[in-house]
Short mmCIF file of C-alpha atoms in Angstrom, two decimals:
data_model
loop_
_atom_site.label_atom_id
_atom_site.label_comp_id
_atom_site.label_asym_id
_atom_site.label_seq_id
_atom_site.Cartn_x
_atom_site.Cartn_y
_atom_site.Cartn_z
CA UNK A 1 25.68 -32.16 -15.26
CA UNK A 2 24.49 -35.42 -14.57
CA UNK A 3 20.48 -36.36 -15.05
CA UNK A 4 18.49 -36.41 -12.30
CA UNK A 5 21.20 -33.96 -10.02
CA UNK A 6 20.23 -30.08 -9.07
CA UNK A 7 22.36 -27.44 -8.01
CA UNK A 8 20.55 -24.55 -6.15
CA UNK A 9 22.25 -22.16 -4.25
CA UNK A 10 19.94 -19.12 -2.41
CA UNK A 11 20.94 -15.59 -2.74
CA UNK A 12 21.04 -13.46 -0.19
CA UNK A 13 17.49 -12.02 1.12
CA UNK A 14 17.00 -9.28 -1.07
CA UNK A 15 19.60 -9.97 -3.23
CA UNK A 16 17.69 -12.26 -5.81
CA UNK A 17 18.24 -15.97 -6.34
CA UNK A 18 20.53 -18.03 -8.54
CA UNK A 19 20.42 -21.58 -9.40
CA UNK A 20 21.40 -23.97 -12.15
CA UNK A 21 18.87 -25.24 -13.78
CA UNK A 22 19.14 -29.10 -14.79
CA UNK A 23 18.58 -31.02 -17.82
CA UNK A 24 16.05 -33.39 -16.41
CA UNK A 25 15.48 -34.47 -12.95
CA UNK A 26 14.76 -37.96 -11.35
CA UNK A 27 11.27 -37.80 -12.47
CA UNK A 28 12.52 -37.70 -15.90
CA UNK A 29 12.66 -35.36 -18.80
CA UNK A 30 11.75 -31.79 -17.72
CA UNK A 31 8.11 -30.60 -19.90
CA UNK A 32 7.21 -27.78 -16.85
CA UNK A 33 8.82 -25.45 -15.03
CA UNK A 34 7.99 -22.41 -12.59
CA UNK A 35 9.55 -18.72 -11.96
CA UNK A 36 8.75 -16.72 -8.56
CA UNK A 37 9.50 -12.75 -10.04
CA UNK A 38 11.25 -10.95 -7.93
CA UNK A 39 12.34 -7.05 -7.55
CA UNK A 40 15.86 -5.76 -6.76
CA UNK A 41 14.09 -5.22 -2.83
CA UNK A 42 13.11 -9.29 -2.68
CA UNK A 43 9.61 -8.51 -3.11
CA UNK A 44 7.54 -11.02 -4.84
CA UNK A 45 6.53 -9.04 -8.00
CA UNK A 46 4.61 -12.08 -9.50
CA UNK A 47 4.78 -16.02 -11.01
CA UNK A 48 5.28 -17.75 -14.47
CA UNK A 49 4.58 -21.34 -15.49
CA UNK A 50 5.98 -22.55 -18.48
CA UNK A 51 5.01 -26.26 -20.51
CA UNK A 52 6.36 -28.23 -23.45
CA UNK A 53 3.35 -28.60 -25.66
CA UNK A 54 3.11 -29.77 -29.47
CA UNK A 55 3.32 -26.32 -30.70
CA UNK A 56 6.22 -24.95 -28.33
CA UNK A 57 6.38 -23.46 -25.17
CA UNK A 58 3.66 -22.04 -23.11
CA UNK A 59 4.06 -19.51 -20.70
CA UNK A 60 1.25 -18.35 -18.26
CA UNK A 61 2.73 -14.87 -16.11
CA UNK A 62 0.97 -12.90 -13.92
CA UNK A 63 2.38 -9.43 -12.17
CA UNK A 64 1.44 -7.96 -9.26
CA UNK A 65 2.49 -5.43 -7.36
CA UNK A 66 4.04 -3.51 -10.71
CA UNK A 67 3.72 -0.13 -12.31
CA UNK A 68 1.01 0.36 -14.60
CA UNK A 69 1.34 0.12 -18.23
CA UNK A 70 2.56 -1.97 -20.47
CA UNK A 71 6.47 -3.76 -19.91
CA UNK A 72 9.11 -6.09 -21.84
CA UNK A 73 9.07 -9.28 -20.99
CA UNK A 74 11.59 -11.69 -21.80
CA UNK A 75 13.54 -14.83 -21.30
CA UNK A 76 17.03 -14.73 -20.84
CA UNK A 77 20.05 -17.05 -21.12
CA UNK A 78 21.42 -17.61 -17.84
CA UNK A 79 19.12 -18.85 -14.97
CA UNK A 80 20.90 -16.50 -12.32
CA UNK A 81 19.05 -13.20 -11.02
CA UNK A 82 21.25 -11.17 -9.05
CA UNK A 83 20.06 -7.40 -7.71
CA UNK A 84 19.99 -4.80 -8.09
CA UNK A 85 20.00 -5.28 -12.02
CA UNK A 86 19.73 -8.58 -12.64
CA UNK A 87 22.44 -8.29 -15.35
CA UNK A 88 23.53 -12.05 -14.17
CA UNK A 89 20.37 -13.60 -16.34
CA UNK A 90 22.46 -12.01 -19.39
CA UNK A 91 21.30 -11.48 -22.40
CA UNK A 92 18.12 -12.60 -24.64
CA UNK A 93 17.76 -16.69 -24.67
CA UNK A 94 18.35 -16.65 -28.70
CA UNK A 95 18.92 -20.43 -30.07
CA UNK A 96 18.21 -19.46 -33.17
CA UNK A 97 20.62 -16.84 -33.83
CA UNK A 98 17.98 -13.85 -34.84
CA UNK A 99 17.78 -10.39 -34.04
CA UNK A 100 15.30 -8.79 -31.60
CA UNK A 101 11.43 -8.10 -32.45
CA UNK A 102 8.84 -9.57 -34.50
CA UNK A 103 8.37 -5.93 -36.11
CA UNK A 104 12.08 -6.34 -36.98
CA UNK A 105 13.64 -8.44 -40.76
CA UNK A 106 16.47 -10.09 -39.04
CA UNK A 107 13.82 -11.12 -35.67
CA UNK A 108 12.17 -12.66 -33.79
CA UNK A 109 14.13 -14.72 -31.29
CA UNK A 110 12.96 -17.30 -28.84
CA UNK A 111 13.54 -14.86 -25.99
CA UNK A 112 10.95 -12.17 -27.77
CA UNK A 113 7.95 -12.00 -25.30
CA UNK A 114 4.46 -10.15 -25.78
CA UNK A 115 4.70 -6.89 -23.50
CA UNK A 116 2.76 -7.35 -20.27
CA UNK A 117 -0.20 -5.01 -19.75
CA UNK A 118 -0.01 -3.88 -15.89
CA UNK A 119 -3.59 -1.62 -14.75
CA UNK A 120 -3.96 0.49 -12.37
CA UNK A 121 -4.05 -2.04 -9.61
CA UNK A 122 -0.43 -2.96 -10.30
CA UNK A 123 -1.92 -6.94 -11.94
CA UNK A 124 -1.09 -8.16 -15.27
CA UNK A 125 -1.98 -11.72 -16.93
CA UNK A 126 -0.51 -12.99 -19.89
CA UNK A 127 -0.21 -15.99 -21.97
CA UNK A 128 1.15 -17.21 -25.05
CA UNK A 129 3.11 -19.44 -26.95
CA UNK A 130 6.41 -19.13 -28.07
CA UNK A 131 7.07 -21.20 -31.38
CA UNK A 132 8.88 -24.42 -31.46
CA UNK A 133 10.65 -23.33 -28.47
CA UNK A 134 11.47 -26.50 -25.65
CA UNK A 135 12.82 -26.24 -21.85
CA UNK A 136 15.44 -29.36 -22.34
CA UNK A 137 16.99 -30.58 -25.69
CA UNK A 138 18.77 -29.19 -28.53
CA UNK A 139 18.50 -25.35 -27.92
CA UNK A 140 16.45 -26.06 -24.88
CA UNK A 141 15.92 -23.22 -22.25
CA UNK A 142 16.98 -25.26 -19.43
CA UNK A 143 20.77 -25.87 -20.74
CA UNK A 144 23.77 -26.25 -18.15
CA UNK A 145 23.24 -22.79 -16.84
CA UNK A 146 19.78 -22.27 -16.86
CA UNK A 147 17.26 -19.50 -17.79
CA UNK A 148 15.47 -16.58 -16.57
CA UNK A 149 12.47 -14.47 -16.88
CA UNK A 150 12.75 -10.66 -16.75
CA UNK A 151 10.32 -7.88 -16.37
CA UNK A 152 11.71 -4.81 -17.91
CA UNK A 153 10.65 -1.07 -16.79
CA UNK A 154 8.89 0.14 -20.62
CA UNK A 155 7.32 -1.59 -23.16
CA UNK A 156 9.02 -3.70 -25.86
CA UNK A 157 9.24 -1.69 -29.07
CA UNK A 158 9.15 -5.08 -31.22
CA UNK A 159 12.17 -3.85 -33.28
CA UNK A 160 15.49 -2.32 -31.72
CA UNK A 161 17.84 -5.10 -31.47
CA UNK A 162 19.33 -6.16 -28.53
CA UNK A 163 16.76 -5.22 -26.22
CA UNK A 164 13.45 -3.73 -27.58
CA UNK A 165 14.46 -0.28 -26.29
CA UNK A 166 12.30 -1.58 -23.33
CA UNK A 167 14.37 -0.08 -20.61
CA UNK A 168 16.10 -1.64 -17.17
CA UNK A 169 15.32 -4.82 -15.71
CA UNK A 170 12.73 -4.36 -12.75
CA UNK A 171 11.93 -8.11 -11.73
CA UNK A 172 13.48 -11.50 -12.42
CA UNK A 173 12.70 -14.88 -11.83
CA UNK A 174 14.93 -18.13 -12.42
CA UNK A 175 13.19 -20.98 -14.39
CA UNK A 176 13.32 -24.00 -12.25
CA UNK A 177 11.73 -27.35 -13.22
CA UNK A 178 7.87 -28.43 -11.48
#
């Protein structure tokens, strides 16, 4: 894909979203990037903002509108969210080649989140770093077909590889530079 060129294409209302996220866009290098969380309905479920920073990549998500209690979170290799079951943002983004969990030997990979905490007003707020990761470059997020952010149904067990044991996918958002 050349620099500076996006490909977007809208889903469907209530079908989800799918783009192709670029490399870098006329502004130059991509260091932020933004995810509107969706639910298989089309209902805005919450927001994410991620940033390049010295130590890796930051990511700032807040849930709304969700079922209380703690849920997986993670990123995901392919920047296309399709409903009902968002199975078109594949699997885990995992540069590194590691299995799932920080709790497990062979883990953690890059697309291990923290679980977010939902109370009993259906809001969650979250943010971390995740280690040496980077939206553009060598094993960057943002590769020819993008990235995504997914919202899973249970918590993330820190250990059972693929997944985390953390249950279906119940919003998704596509990573898109800004």
């Amino acid at each position: 894909m050349a620099v500076g060129r996006l490909m977007f294409m809208a889903g469907l209302a209530g079908l989800g979203a799918t783009a192709m996220a670029p490399v870098a866009h006329a502004a130059g290098p991509v260091t932020r990037a933004k995810v509107a969380l969706t639910g298989p309905d089309g209902r805005q479920l919450g927001d994410a903002k991620l940033r390049d920073t010295p130590s890796g990549l930051e990511v700032t998500v807040r849930g709304r509108g969700l079922p209380p209690g703690p849920h997986g979170l993670h990123l995901h290799m392919v920047g296309r969210c399709l409903a009902p079951d968002f199975a078109s943002a594949g699997g885990h983004w995992n540069p590194t080649g590691h299995a799932h969990g920080r709790d497990n030997p062979r883990g953690a990979h890059a697309g291990d989140l923290p679980n977010l905490s939902i109370d009993a007003d259906g809001r969650g707020r979250l943010r971390f770093v995740v280690p040496g990761a980077r939206l553009i470059g060598s094993g960057g997020l943002l590769d020819e077909d993008g990235g995504a952010l997914v919202i899973h149904a249970g918590p993330d067990d820190y250990r059972t590889d693929p997944s985390g044991n953390s249950g279906g996918r119940i919003a998704c958002g596509v990573v898109l530079p800004g």
